[in-house]
Amino acid sequence: MAPDLIAPSILSADFARLGEEVDNVLAAGADIVHFDVMDNHYVPNLTIGPLVCEALRKHGVTAPIDVHLMVKPVDRIVPDFAAAGATFITFHPEASEHIDRTLQLIRNEGCKSGLVFNPATPLSHLEYVMDKVDMILLMSVNPGFGGQSFIPATMEKLRQARTMIDASGLAIRLEIDGGVKAENIAEIKAAGADTFVAGSGIFSKGRDEDPHRYDSIIRQMREAMAGVGR
Ligand code: DX5
Ligand code: ZN
């Protein structure tokens, strides 16, 4: 079984102290930095771009950076994120005119590729490109904002995606994004996820409990998942 990876979404971090926030959450045991890129076009919000990704690398962040593109068009910005130090680059199929080409572009730029599925987007987009994805990301909220509630229908979709991955025999990670908390992470893992994005569930909750220390909330997530199969 692939290891569980916890991926704090820096969308809920304190942007005025971003480097320190990322250092702290990694020191607390997080595995991956989830980096939400929004363009006020594909989604109704505006966040951060390649300059901030590069700044985190220059700051000394060596952990994988998981760039979640909520932008349209996609291809223009892919090489910029590869040069800025992205590890994964995932995008929404609705945002690319040529999904296969974009997946190839991401790998050709030296990054791991992934497709992101909105709550109402069918998994059928995967049918002819399974061999070109390293990550499948299921949105359990509609993209654009942190702090929303997990949409329950995503549980069944996770089970379907897990079945497809296992049948393919490929080493594809199954990531979940939106409304993930210590309280529901065990059920999400049991449904098939192996990579867990949490924004408000880590940064806001952790900050409430112990200002700018995230050890306890990440420990709670790991304890909840211990012994749960997928
Ligand atoms: C939403 C983003 C998420 C967001 C999740 O569009 O893709 O990564 O930060 O936030 P929470 O964990 O608070 O639902
Ligand atoms: Zn995200």
PDB file of C-alpha atoms and ligand atoms in Angstrom:
ATOM      1  CA  MET A   1       0.000   0.000   0.000  1.00  0.00           C
ATOM      2  CA  ALA A   2       1.401   3.428  -0.959  1.00  0.00           C
ATOM      3  CA  PRO A   3       2.149   5.612   2.065  1.00  0.00           C
ATOM      4  CA  ASP A   4      -0.395   8.205   3.204  1.00  0.00           C
ATOM      5  CA  LEU A   5       0.745  11.695   2.236  1.00  0.00           C
ATOM      6  CA  ILE A   6      -0.553  14.764   4.056  1.00  0.00           C
ATOM      7  CA  ALA A   7      -0.582  17.858   1.864  1.00  0.00           C
ATOM      8  CA  PRO A   8      -1.412  21.112   3.691  1.00  0.00           C
ATOM      9  CA  SER A   9      -2.965  23.671   1.363  1.00  0.00           C
ATOM     10  CA  ILE A  10      -1.153  26.967   1.846  1.00  0.00           C
ATOM     11  CA  LEU A  11      -4.326  28.759   0.736  1.00  0.00           C
ATOM     12  CA  SER A  12      -5.177  28.840   4.449  1.00  0.00           C
ATOM     13  CA  ALA A  13      -1.663  29.801   5.599  1.00  0.00           C
ATOM     14  CA  ASP A  14      -0.719  33.282   6.782  1.00  0.00           C
ATOM     15  CA  PHE A  15       0.567  34.751   3.515  1.00  0.00           C
ATOM     16  CA  ALA A  16       2.478  37.494   5.314  1.00  0.00           C
ATOM     17  CA  ARG A  17       4.676  34.778   6.844  1.00  0.00           C
ATOM     18  CA  LEU A  18       4.459  32.142   4.127  1.00  0.00           C
ATOM     19  CA  GLY A  19       8.005  30.723   4.278  1.00  0.00           C
ATOM     20  CA  GLU A  20       7.796  30.269   8.023  1.00  0.00           C
ATOM     21  CA  GLU A  21       4.323  28.720   7.782  1.00  0.00           C
ATOM     22  CA  VAL A  22       5.556  26.165   5.233  1.00  0.00           C
ATOM     23  CA  ASP A  23       8.649  25.400   7.345  1.00  0.00           C
ATOM     24  CA  ASN A  24       6.452  24.903  10.407  1.00  0.00           C
ATOM     25  CA  VAL A  25       3.933  22.621   8.749  1.00  0.00           C
ATOM     26  CA  LEU A  26       6.689  20.479   7.217  1.00  0.00           C
ATOM     27  CA  ALA A  27       8.523  20.318  10.557  1.00  0.00           C
ATOM     28  CA  ALA A  28       5.232  19.122  12.058  1.00  0.00           C
ATOM     29  CA  GLY A  29       5.265  16.124   9.720  1.00  0.00           C
ATOM     30  CA  ALA A  30       3.485  17.192   6.531  1.00  0.00           C
ATOM     31  CA  ASP A  31       4.721  15.454   3.381  1.00  0.00           C
ATOM     32  CA  ILE A  32       3.797  17.742   0.472  1.00  0.00           C
ATOM     33  CA  VAL A  33       3.038  21.441   0.002  1.00  0.00           C
ATOM     34  CA  HIS A  34      -0.298  21.902  -1.816  1.00  0.00           C
ATOM     35  CA  PHE A  35      -0.144  25.104  -3.860  1.00  0.00           C
ATOM     36  CA  ASP A  36      -3.487  26.472  -5.135  1.00  0.00           C
ATOM     37  CA  VAL A  37      -3.273  28.638  -8.231  1.00  0.00           C
ATOM     38  CA  MET A  38      -6.462  30.608  -9.043  1.00  0.00           C
ATOM     39  CA  ASP A  39      -6.903  33.065 -11.896  1.00  0.00           C
ATOM     40  CA  ASN A  40     -10.248  34.867 -11.351  1.00  0.00           C
ATOM     41  CA  HIS A  41     -11.376  33.329 -14.652  1.00  0.00           C
ATOM     42  CA  TYR A  42     -11.584  29.555 -14.337  1.00  0.00           C
ATOM     43  CA  VAL A  43     -12.482  30.065 -10.660  1.00  0.00           C
ATOM     44  CA  PRO A  44     -13.793  33.244  -9.019  1.00  0.00           C
ATOM     45  CA  ASN A  45     -10.728  33.900  -6.889  1.00  0.00           C
ATOM     46  CA  LEU A  46      -7.132  35.033  -7.390  1.00  0.00           C
ATOM     47  CA  THR A  47      -4.122  33.626  -5.568  1.00  0.00           C
ATOM     48  CA  ILE A  48      -0.461  32.929  -6.256  1.00  0.00           C
ATOM     49  CA  GLY A  49       1.739  32.139  -9.236  1.00  0.00           C
ATOM     50  CA  PRO A  50       5.183  30.834 -10.203  1.00  0.00           C
ATOM     51  CA  LEU A  51       7.040  33.670  -8.452  1.00  0.00           C
ATOM     52  CA  VAL A  52       5.739  32.470  -5.092  1.00  0.00           C
ATOM     53  CA  CYS A  53       6.620  28.857  -5.890  1.00  0.00           C
ATOM     54  CA  GLU A  54      10.140  29.943  -6.799  1.00  0.00           C
ATOM     55  CA  ALA A  55      10.355  32.031  -3.618  1.00  0.00           C
ATOM     56  CA  LEU A  56       9.529  28.967  -1.510  1.00  0.00           C
ATOM     57  CA  ARG A  57      12.303  26.994  -3.238  1.00  0.00           C
ATOM     58  CA  LYS A  58      14.747  29.873  -2.667  1.00  0.00           C
ATOM     59  CA  HIS A  59      13.634  29.982   0.960  1.00  0.00           C
ATOM     60  CA  GLY A  60      14.874  26.388   1.245  1.00  0.00           C
ATOM     61  CA  VAL A  61      11.746  24.270   0.861  1.00  0.00           C
ATOM     62  CA  THR A  62      12.827  20.865  -0.489  1.00  0.00           C
ATOM     63  CA  ALA A  63       9.555  18.948   0.014  1.00  0.00           C
ATOM     64  CA  PRO A  64       7.465  18.177  -3.085  1.00  0.00           C
ATOM     65  CA  ILE A  65       5.332  21.129  -4.213  1.00  0.00           C
ATOM     66  CA  ASP A  66       1.947  20.047  -5.553  1.00  0.00           C
ATOM     67  CA  VAL A  67       0.731  22.787  -7.892  1.00  0.00           C
ATOM     68  CA  HIS A  68      -3.049  22.660  -8.350  1.00  0.00           C
ATOM     69  CA  LEU A  69      -3.852  24.811 -11.372  1.00  0.00           C
ATOM     70  CA  MET A  70      -7.311  26.365 -11.343  1.00  0.00           C
ATOM     71  CA  VAL A  71      -6.520  28.445 -14.413  1.00  0.00           C
ATOM     72  CA  LYS A  72      -7.652  28.626 -18.020  1.00  0.00           C
ATOM     73  CA  PRO A  73      -5.822  28.291 -20.359  1.00  0.00           C
ATOM     74  CA  VAL A  74      -3.363  25.836 -18.811  1.00  0.00           C
ATOM     75  CA  ASP A  75      -0.447  25.271 -21.193  1.00  0.00           C
ATOM     76  CA  ARG A  76       1.058  28.770 -21.175  1.00  0.00           C
ATOM     77  CA  ILE A  77       1.820  28.627 -17.457  1.00  0.00           C
ATOM     78  CA  VAL A  78       3.111  25.021 -17.197  1.00  0.00           C
ATOM     79  CA  PRO A  79       6.770  25.691 -18.142  1.00  0.00           C
ATOM     80  CA  ASP A  80       6.868  28.631 -15.740  1.00  0.00           C
ATOM     81  CA  PHE A  81       5.823  26.406 -12.839  1.00  0.00           C
ATOM     82  CA  ALA A  82       8.283  23.697 -13.882  1.00  0.00           C
ATOM     83  CA  ALA A  83      11.084  26.283 -13.861  1.00  0.00           C
ATOM     84  CA  ALA A  84       9.842  27.570 -10.498  1.00  0.00           C
ATOM     85  CA  GLY A  85      10.346  24.168  -8.885  1.00  0.00           C
ATOM     86  CA  ALA A  86       6.935  22.477  -9.042  1.00  0.00           C
ATOM     87  CA  THR A  87       6.971  18.717  -8.415  1.00  0.00           C
ATOM     88  CA  PHE A  88       3.388  17.876  -9.388  1.00  0.00           C
ATOM     89  CA  ILE A  89       1.292  19.984 -11.762  1.00  0.00           C
ATOM     90  CA  THR A  90      -2.396  19.106 -11.884  1.00  0.00           C
ATOM     91  CA  PHE A  91      -5.113  20.783 -13.957  1.00  0.00           C
ATOM     92  CA  HIS A  92      -8.858  20.577 -14.606  1.00  0.00           C
ATOM     93  CA  PRO A  93      -9.855  18.887 -17.893  1.00  0.00           C
ATOM     94  CA  GLU A  94     -12.449  21.624 -18.548  1.00  0.00           C
ATOM     95  CA  ALA A  95      -9.636  24.182 -18.599  1.00  0.00           C
ATOM     96  CA  SER A  96      -7.553  22.574 -21.369  1.00  0.00           C
ATOM     97  CA  GLU A  97      -8.592  22.242 -25.018  1.00  0.00           C
ATOM     98  CA  HIS A  98      -6.180  19.315 -25.459  1.00  0.00           C
ATOM     99  CA  ILE A  99      -5.929  17.206 -22.325  1.00  0.00           C
ATOM    100  CA  ASP A 100      -3.492  14.642 -23.712  1.00  0.00           C
ATOM    101  CA  ARG A 101      -1.169  17.374 -24.954  1.00  0.00           C
ATOM    102  CA  THR A 102      -1.183  19.181 -21.603  1.00  0.00           C
ATOM    103  CA  LEU A 103      -0.411  15.960 -19.729  1.00  0.00           C
ATOM    104  CA  GLN A 104       2.530  15.302 -22.057  1.00  0.00           C
ATOM    105  CA  LEU A 105       3.714  18.888 -21.707  1.00  0.00           C
ATOM    106  CA  ILE A 106       3.836  18.578 -17.899  1.00  0.00           C
ATOM    107  CA  ARG A 107       5.911  15.391 -18.051  1.00  0.00           C
ATOM    108  CA  ASN A 108       8.165  16.788 -20.772  1.00  0.00           C
ATOM    109  CA  GLU A 109       8.872  19.709 -18.468  1.00  0.00           C
ATOM    110  CA  GLY A 110      10.110  17.213 -15.874  1.00  0.00           C
ATOM    111  CA  CYS A 111       7.117  17.304 -13.526  1.00  0.00           C
ATOM    112  CA  LYS A 112       4.557  14.740 -12.421  1.00  0.00           C
ATOM    113  CA  SER A 113       1.202  15.227 -14.099  1.00  0.00           C
ATOM    114  CA  GLY A 114      -2.334  15.053 -12.822  1.00  0.00           C
ATOM    115  CA  LEU A 115      -5.984  15.595 -13.667  1.00  0.00           C
ATOM    116  CA  VAL A 116      -8.417  17.258 -11.260  1.00  0.00           C
ATOM    117  CA  PHE A 117     -12.110  16.384 -11.159  1.00  0.00           C
ATOM    118  CA  ASN A 118     -14.706  18.842  -9.902  1.00  0.00           C
ATOM    119  CA  PRO A 119     -17.583  17.316  -7.919  1.00  0.00           C
ATOM    120  CA  ALA A 120     -19.764  17.017 -11.060  1.00  0.00           C
ATOM    121  CA  THR A 121     -16.989  16.139 -13.532  1.00  0.00           C
ATOM    122  CA  PRO A 122     -17.095  12.480 -14.606  1.00  0.00           C
ATOM    123  CA  LEU A 123     -14.021  10.246 -14.352  1.00  0.00           C
ATOM    124  CA  SER A 124     -14.484   9.293 -18.018  1.00  0.00           C
ATOM    125  CA  HIS A 125     -11.861  11.912 -18.960  1.00  0.00           C
ATOM    126  CA  LEU A 126      -9.302   9.377 -17.730  1.00  0.00           C
ATOM    127  CA  GLU A 127     -10.277   6.687 -20.180  1.00  0.00           C
ATOM    128  CA  TYR A 128      -7.558   7.181 -22.797  1.00  0.00           C
ATOM    129  CA  VAL A 129      -4.912   8.902 -20.691  1.00  0.00           C
ATOM    130  CA  MET A 130      -4.415   6.731 -17.594  1.00  0.00           C
ATOM    131  CA  ASP A 131      -0.826   6.042 -18.649  1.00  0.00           C
ATOM    132  CA  LYS A 132      -0.104   9.767 -18.762  1.00  0.00           C
ATOM    133  CA  VAL A 133      -1.192  10.695 -15.220  1.00  0.00           C
ATOM    134  CA  ASP A 134       0.793  10.392 -11.992  1.00  0.00           C
ATOM    135  CA  MET A 135      -1.984  11.845  -9.832  1.00  0.00           C
ATOM    136  CA  ILE A 136      -5.780  11.863  -9.875  1.00  0.00           C
ATOM    137  CA  LEU A 137      -7.193  14.642  -7.718  1.00  0.00           C
ATOM    138  CA  LEU A 138     -10.848  14.532  -6.725  1.00  0.00           C
ATOM    139  CA  MET A 139     -12.339  17.794  -5.545  1.00  0.00           C
ATOM    140  CA  SER A 140     -14.685  17.253  -2.632  1.00  0.00           C
ATOM    141  CA  VAL A 141     -15.777  20.921  -2.802  1.00  0.00           C
ATOM    142  CA  ASN A 142     -16.267  23.253  -5.740  1.00  0.00           C
ATOM    143  CA  PRO A 143     -12.898  24.881  -6.423  1.00  0.00           C
ATOM    144  CA  GLY A 144     -12.109  28.464  -5.529  1.00  0.00           C
ATOM    145  CA  PHE A 145     -12.232  28.768  -1.771  1.00  0.00           C
ATOM    146  CA  GLY A 146     -10.989  27.128   1.392  1.00  0.00           C
ATOM    147  CA  GLY A 147     -13.179  26.275   4.352  1.00  0.00           C
ATOM    148  CA  GLN A 148     -16.092  24.589   2.524  1.00  0.00           C
ATOM    149  CA  SER A 149     -17.804  21.364   3.589  1.00  0.00           C
ATOM    150  CA  PHE A 150     -16.900  17.956   2.138  1.00  0.00           C
ATOM    151  CA  ILE A 151     -19.458  16.845  -0.482  1.00  0.00           C
ATOM    152  CA  PRO A 152     -20.489  13.292   0.549  1.00  0.00           C
ATOM    153  CA  ALA A 153     -20.947  11.963  -3.029  1.00  0.00           C
ATOM    154  CA  THR A 154     -17.164  12.162  -3.364  1.00  0.00           C
ATOM    155  CA  MET A 155     -16.844   9.008  -1.234  1.00  0.00           C
ATOM    156  CA  GLU A 156     -18.376   6.845  -3.955  1.00  0.00           C
ATOM    157  CA  LYS A 157     -16.308   8.619  -6.602  1.00  0.00           C
ATOM    158  CA  LEU A 158     -13.151   7.841  -4.598  1.00  0.00           C
ATOM    159  CA  ARG A 159     -14.086   4.154  -4.600  1.00  0.00           C
ATOM    160  CA  GLN A 160     -14.575   4.261  -8.377  1.00  0.00           C
ATOM    161  CA  ALA A 161     -11.232   6.007  -8.927  1.00  0.00           C
ATOM    162  CA  ARG A 162      -9.462   3.532  -6.614  1.00  0.00           C
ATOM    163  CA  THR A 163     -10.919   0.630  -8.613  1.00  0.00           C
ATOM    164  CA  MET A 164      -9.710   2.202 -11.876  1.00  0.00           C
ATOM    165  CA  ILE A 165      -6.202   2.793 -10.509  1.00  0.00           C
ATOM    166  CA  ASP A 166      -5.879  -0.712  -9.088  1.00  0.00           C
ATOM    167  CA  ALA A 167      -7.134  -2.232 -12.352  1.00  0.00           C
ATOM    168  CA  SER A 168      -4.571  -0.214 -14.320  1.00  0.00           C
ATOM    169  CA  GLY A 169      -1.653  -1.554 -12.297  1.00  0.00           C
ATOM    170  CA  LEU A 170      -0.080   1.915 -12.551  1.00  0.00           C
ATOM    171  CA  ALA A 171       1.496   3.853  -9.687  1.00  0.00           C
ATOM    172  CA  ILE A 172      -1.028   6.698  -9.686  1.00  0.00           C
ATOM    173  CA  ARG A 173      -1.704   8.647  -6.506  1.00  0.00           C
ATOM    174  CA  LEU A 174      -5.317   9.380  -5.535  1.00  0.00           C
ATOM    175  CA  GLU A 175      -5.627  12.783  -3.924  1.00  0.00           C
ATOM    176  CA  ILE A 176      -8.605  14.377  -2.220  1.00  0.00           C
ATOM    177  CA  ASP A 177      -9.070  18.133  -1.823  1.00  0.00           C
ATOM    178  CA  GLY A 178     -11.736  20.015   0.108  1.00  0.00           C
ATOM    179  CA  GLY A 179     -13.230  19.760   3.571  1.00  0.00           C
ATOM    180  CA  VAL A 180     -10.702  17.207   4.805  1.00  0.00           C
ATOM    181  CA  LYS A 181     -10.400  17.207   8.612  1.00  0.00           C
ATOM    182  CA  ALA A 182      -9.068  14.900  11.308  1.00  0.00           C
ATOM    183  CA  GLU A 183     -12.714  13.877  11.844  1.00  0.00           C
ATOM    184  CA  ASN A 184     -13.351  12.497   8.322  1.00  0.00           C
ATOM    185  CA  ILE A 185      -9.868  11.527   7.099  1.00  0.00           C
ATOM    186  CA  ALA A 186     -10.175   7.862   8.132  1.00  0.00           C
ATOM    187  CA  GLU A 187     -13.368   7.396   6.103  1.00  0.00           C
ATOM    188  CA  ILE A 188     -11.745   9.175   3.134  1.00  0.00           C
ATOM    189  CA  LYS A 189      -8.741   6.858   3.293  1.00  0.00           C
ATOM    190  CA  ALA A 190     -11.000   3.804   3.522  1.00  0.00           C
ATOM    191  CA  ALA A 191     -12.724   4.981   0.321  1.00  0.00           C
ATOM    192  CA  GLY A 192      -9.366   4.882  -1.481  1.00  0.00           C
ATOM    193  CA  ALA A 193      -7.489   8.168  -1.130  1.00  0.00           C
ATOM    194  CA  ASP A 194      -3.753   8.113  -0.386  1.00  0.00           C
ATOM    195  CA  THR A 195      -2.940  11.844  -0.587  1.00  0.00           C
ATOM    196  CA  PHE A 196      -4.853  14.244   1.639  1.00  0.00           C
ATOM    197  CA  VAL A 197      -5.054  17.990   1.033  1.00  0.00           C
ATOM    198  CA  ALA A 198      -6.188  20.003   4.035  1.00  0.00           C
ATOM    199  CA  GLY A 199      -6.172  23.785   4.209  1.00  0.00           C
ATOM    200  CA  SER A 200      -8.399  25.107   6.984  1.00  0.00           C
ATOM    201  CA  GLY A 201      -8.290  21.664   8.640  1.00  0.00           C
ATOM    202  CA  ILE A 202      -4.571  22.133   9.310  1.00  0.00           C
ATOM    203  CA  PHE A 203      -3.736  25.852   9.256  1.00  0.00           C
ATOM    204  CA  SER A 204      -6.864  27.340  10.841  1.00  0.00           C
ATOM    205  CA  LYS A 205      -7.424  24.472  13.286  1.00  0.00           C
ATOM    206  CA  GLY A 206      -3.735  24.196  14.189  1.00  0.00           C
ATOM    207  CA  ARG A 207      -3.478  27.943  14.750  1.00  0.00           C
ATOM    208  CA  ASP A 208      -6.506  27.886  17.051  1.00  0.00           C
ATOM    209  CA  GLU A 209      -5.023  25.122  19.151  1.00  0.00           C
ATOM    210  CA  ASP A 210      -1.404  26.236  19.350  1.00  0.00           C
ATOM    211  CA  PRO A 211      -0.381  29.384  17.446  1.00  0.00           C
ATOM    212  CA  HIS A 212       1.739  28.489  14.431  1.00  0.00           C
ATOM    213  CA  ARG A 213       2.457  24.915  15.541  1.00  0.00           C
ATOM    214  CA  TYR A 214       0.866  22.142  13.586  1.00  0.00           C
ATOM    215  CA  ASP A 215       2.251  19.007  15.266  1.00  0.00           C
ATOM    216  CA  SER A 216      -0.893  18.161  17.144  1.00  0.00           C
ATOM    217  CA  ILE A 217      -3.331  18.443  14.238  1.00  0.00           C
ATOM    218  CA  ILE A 218      -1.099  16.405  11.912  1.00  0.00           C
ATOM    219  CA  ARG A 219      -0.627  13.781  14.630  1.00  0.00           C
ATOM    220  CA  GLN A 220      -4.429  13.581  15.025  1.00  0.00           C
ATOM    221  CA  MET A 221      -4.775  12.956  11.281  1.00  0.00           C
ATOM    222  CA  ARG A 222      -2.131  10.213  11.288  1.00  0.00           C
ATOM    223  CA  GLU A 223      -3.668   8.564  14.339  1.00  0.00           C
ATOM    224  CA  ALA A 224      -7.110   8.615  12.732  1.00  0.00           C
ATOM    225  CA  MET A 225      -5.710   6.871   9.639  1.00  0.00           C
ATOM    226  CA  ALA A 226      -3.562   4.307  11.470  1.00  0.00           C
ATOM    227  CA  GLY A 227      -4.823   0.810  10.858  1.00  0.00           C
ATOM    228  CA  VAL A 228      -7.308   1.902   8.166  1.00  0.00           C
ATOM    229  CA  GLY A 229      -6.902   0.032   4.884  1.00  0.00           C
ATOM    230  CA  ARG A 230      -7.797   1.256   1.435  1.00  0.00           C
TER     231      ARG A 230
HETATM  232  C1  DX5 B   1     -10.050  24.898  -3.158  1.00  0.00           C
HETATM  233  C2  DX5 B   1      -8.620  24.435  -3.057  1.00  0.00           C
HETATM  234  C3  DX5 B   1      -8.280  23.704  -1.829  1.00  0.00           C
HETATM  235  C4  DX5 B   1      -8.514  24.440  -0.538  1.00  0.00           C
HETATM  236  C5  DX5 B   1      -9.013  23.417   0.420  1.00  0.00           C
HETATM  237  O1  DX5 B   1     -10.309  25.301  -4.451  1.00  0.00           O
HETATM  238  O2  DX5 B   1      -8.295  23.601  -4.156  1.00  0.00           O
HETATM  239  O3  DX5 B   1      -6.957  23.171  -1.885  1.00  0.00           O
HETATM  240  O4  DX5 B   1      -7.392  25.069   0.007  1.00  0.00           O
HETATM  241  O5  DX5 B   1      -9.382  24.058   1.584  1.00  0.00           O
HETATM  242  P1  DX5 B   1     -10.077  23.280   2.786  1.00  0.00           P
HETATM  243  O6  DX5 B   1      -9.157  22.165   3.196  1.00  0.00           O
HETATM  244  O7  DX5 B   1     -10.193  24.356   3.815  1.00  0.00           O
HETATM  245  O8  DX5 B   1     -11.399  22.776   2.279  1.00  0.00           O
HETATM  246 ZN    ZN B   2      -6.317  22.576  -4.120  1.00  0.00          ZN
END
